[in-house]
Coordinates of C-alpha atoms in Angstrom, one line a residue:
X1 CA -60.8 28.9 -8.4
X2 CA -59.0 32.2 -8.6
X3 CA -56.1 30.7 -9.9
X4 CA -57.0 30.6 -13.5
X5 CA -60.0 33.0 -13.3
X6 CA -57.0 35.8 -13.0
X7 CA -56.0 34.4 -15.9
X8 CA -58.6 33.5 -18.2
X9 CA -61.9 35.0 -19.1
X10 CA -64.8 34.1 -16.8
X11 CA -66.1 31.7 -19.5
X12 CA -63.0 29.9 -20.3
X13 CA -62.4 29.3 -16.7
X14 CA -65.9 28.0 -16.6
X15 CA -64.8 25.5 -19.4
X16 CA -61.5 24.7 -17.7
X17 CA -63.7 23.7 -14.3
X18 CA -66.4 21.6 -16.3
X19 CA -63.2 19.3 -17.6
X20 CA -62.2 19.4 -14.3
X21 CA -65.1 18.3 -13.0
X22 CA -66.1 15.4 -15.9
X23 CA -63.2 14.8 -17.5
X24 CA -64.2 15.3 -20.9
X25 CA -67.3 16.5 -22.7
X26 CA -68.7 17.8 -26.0
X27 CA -69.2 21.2 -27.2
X28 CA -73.0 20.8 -27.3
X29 CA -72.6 19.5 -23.7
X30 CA -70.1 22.5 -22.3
X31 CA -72.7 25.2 -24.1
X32 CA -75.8 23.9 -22.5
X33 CA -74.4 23.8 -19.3
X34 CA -72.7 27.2 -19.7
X35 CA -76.2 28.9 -21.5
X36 CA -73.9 29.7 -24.5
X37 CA -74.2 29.1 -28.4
X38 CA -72.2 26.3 -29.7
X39 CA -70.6 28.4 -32.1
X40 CA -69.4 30.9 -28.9
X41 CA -68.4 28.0 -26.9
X42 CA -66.1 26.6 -30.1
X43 CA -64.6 29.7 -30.1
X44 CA -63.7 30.0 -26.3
X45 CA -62.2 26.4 -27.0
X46 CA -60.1 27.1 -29.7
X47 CA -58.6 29.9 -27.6
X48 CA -58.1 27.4 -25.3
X49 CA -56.4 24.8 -27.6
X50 CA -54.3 27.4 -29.0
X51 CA -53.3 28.4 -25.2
X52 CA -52.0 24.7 -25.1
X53 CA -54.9 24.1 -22.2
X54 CA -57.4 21.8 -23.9
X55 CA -57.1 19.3 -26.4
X56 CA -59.8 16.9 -28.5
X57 CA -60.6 13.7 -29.6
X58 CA -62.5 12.9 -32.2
X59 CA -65.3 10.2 -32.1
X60 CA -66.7 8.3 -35.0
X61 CA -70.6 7.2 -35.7
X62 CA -71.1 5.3 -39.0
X63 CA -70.8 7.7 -41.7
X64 CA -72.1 10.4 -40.0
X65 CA -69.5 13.7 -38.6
X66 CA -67.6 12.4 -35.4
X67 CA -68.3 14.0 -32.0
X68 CA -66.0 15.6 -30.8
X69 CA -64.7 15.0 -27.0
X70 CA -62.6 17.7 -25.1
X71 CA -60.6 17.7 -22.2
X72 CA -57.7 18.9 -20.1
X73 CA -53.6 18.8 -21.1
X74 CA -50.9 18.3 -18.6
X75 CA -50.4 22.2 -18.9
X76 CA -53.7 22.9 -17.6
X77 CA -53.3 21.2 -14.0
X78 CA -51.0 24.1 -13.2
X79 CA -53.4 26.4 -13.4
X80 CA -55.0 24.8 -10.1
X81 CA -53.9 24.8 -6.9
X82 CA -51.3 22.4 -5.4
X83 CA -50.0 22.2 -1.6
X84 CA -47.0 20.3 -2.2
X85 CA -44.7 22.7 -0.5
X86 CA -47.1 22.1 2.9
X87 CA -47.2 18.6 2.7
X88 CA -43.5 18.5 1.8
X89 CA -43.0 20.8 5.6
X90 CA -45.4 18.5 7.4
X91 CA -43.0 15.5 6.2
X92 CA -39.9 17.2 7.0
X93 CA -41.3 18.4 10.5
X94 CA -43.0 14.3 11.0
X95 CA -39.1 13.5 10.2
X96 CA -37.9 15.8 12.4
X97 CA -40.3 15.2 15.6
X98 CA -39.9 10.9 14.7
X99 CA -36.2 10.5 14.4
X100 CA -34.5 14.2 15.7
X101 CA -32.6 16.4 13.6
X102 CA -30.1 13.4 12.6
X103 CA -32.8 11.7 11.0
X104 CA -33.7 15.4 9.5
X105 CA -30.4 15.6 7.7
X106 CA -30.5 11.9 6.5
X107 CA -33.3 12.9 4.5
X108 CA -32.1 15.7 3.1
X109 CA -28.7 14.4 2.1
X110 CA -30.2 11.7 1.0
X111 CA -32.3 14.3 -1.8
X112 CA -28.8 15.5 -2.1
X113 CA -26.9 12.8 -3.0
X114 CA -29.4 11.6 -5.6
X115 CA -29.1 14.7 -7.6
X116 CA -25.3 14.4 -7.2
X117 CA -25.3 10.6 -8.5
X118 CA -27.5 12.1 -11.7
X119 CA -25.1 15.3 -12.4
X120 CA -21.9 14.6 -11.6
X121 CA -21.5 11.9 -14.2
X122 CA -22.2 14.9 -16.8
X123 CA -20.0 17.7 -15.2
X124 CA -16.9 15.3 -14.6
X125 CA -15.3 16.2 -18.3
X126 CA -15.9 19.6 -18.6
X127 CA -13.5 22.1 -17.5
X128 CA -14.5 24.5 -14.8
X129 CA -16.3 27.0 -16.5
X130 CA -18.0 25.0 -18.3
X131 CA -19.5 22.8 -15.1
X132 CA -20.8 25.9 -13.6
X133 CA -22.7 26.6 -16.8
X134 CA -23.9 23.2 -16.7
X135 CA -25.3 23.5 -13.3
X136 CA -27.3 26.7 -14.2
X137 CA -28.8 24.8 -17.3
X138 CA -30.0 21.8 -15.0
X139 CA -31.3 24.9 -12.2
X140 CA -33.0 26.3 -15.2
X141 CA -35.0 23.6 -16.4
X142 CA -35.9 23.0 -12.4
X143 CA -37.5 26.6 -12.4
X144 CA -34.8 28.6 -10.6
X145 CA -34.4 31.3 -12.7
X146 CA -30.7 30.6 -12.8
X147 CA -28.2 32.9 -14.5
X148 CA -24.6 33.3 -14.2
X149 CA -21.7 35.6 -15.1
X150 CA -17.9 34.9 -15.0
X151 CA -16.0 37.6 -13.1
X152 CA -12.8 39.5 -13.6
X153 CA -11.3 37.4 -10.6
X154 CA -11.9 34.1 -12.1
X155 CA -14.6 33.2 -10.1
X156 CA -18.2 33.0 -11.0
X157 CA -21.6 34.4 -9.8
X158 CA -24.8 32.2 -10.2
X159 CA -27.7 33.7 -9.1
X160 CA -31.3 31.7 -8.8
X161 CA -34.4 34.3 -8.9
X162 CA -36.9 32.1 -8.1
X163 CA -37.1 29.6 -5.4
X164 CA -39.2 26.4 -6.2
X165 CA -39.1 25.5 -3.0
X166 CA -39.0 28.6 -1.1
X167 CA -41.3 27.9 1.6
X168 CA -40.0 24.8 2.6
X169 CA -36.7 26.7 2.6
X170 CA -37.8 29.1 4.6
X171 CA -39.3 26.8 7.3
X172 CA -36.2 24.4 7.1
X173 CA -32.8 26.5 6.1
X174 CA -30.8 23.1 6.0
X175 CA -32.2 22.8 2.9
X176 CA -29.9 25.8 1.8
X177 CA -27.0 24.5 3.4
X178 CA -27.1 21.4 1.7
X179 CA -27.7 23.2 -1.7
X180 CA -24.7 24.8 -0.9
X181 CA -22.4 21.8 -0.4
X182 CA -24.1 20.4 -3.3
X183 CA -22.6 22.6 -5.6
X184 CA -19.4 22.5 -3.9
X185 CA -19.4 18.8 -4.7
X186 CA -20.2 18.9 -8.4
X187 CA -18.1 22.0 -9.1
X188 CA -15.0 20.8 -6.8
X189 CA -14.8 24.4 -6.0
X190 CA -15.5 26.8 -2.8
X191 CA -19.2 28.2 -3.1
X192 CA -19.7 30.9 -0.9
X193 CA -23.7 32.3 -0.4
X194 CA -24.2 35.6 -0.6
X195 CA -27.8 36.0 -0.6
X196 CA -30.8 34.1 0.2
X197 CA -34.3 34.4 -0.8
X198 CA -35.6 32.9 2.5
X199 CA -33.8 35.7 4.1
X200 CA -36.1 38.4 2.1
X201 CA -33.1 39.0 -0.3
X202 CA -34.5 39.6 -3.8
X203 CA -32.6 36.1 -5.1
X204 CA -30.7 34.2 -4.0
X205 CA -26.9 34.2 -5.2
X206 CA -23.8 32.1 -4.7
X207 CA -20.1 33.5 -5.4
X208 CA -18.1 30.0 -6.7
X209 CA -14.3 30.3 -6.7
X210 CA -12.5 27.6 -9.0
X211 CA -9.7 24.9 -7.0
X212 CA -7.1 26.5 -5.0
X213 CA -8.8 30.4 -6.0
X214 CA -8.9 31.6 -2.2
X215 CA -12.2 33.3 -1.4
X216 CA -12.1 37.4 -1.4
X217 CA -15.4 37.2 0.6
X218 CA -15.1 38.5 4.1
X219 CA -14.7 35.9 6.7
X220 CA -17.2 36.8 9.0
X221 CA -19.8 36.9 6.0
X222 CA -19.0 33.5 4.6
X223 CA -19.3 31.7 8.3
X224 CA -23.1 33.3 8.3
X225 CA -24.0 32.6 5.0
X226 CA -22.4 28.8 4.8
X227 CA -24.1 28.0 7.6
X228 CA -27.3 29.1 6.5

């Protein structure tokens, strides 16, 4: 479990496994199985709890002290490994063998256009600069890493460091195509793509011009990057 044993010392990732593994259990009961003091165990679980990774519940008998029971937060399941992005490529490649790439594109437009019924409802009022600041909030709180700068032109720059998706991305580029028109359609500008991380770039970045701003970008460029 290498994830979280980079992370956390060899005992506390020993504690993080044992929750794993039943659910919840007792101090007494994590420091005999781990050959620890209860007092040294406590203290490896109030790390923990202050960490955000383990939380209690307390367990009354009569009027004696409660037991106390401890197990796992929400914030703790990311510290083991998923596979969504494989089984998300073995869905898109099932899609793509089943029904050809038209059925391919369905799908994805289909992801598309939900996002665009959810956020284009919120972007509608706000003036132009304001809708691509928008955007990099809602990219943000998605884990892209999103930042932006206006430029002296009038056009914008958005840049997304991180990929959430980036192997699926990489295996499937019109997934970056139809992030591109996406924006187009909830910024009612031009986006043009600069960089991309599935290319090896180091982000991947997006020059947005406002309505009827003609693009500066050379043409050649923007034909290879809006198709990719």
């Amino acid at each position: 479990m290498t994830t979280f044993s980079a992370l956390l010392k060899e005992h506390r990732s020993d504690i993080i496994r044992l929750l794993k593994q039943h659910g919840e259990m007792t101090n007494e009961a994590l420091a005999a199985a781990l050959g620890l003091t209860r007092v040294s165990t406590r203290r490896h679980l109030e790390i923990l709890e202050r960490q955000g990774y383990v939380t209690y519940r307390a367990v009354a008998h009569g009027r004696g002290r409660p037991s106390y029971y401890y197990s796992l937060t929400a914030q703790a399941a990311e510290l083991f490994p998923r596979s969504y992005d494989v089984l998300a490529c073995e869905l898109l490649q099932m899609t793509h063998e089943c029904f050809g790439r038209e059925g391919l594109l369905r799908v994805i437009s289909a992801r598309a256009e939900q996002v665009l019924r959810h956020l284009a409802p919120q972007l509608a009022p706000l003036d132009f600069a304001a809708r691509v600041a928008k955007l990099a909030e809602f990219l943000i709180e998605r884990g892209y890493l999103a930042e932006y700068e206006a430029l002296p032109d009038g056009s914008f720059r958005l840049i997304e460091r991180n990929c959430p998706t980036i192997n699926v991305a990489t295996a499937f580029s019109e997934l970056c195509t139809q992030e591109r028109q996406l924006y187009e359609a909830l910024l009612g500008g031009e986006v043009v793509r600069e960089q991309r991380l599935a290319d090896g770039d180091g982000a991947c970045a997006y020059r947005i011009f406002p309505p009827l701003q003609q693009p500066t970008t050379d043409p050649q460029e923007r034909s290879r990057h809006a198709n990719s």
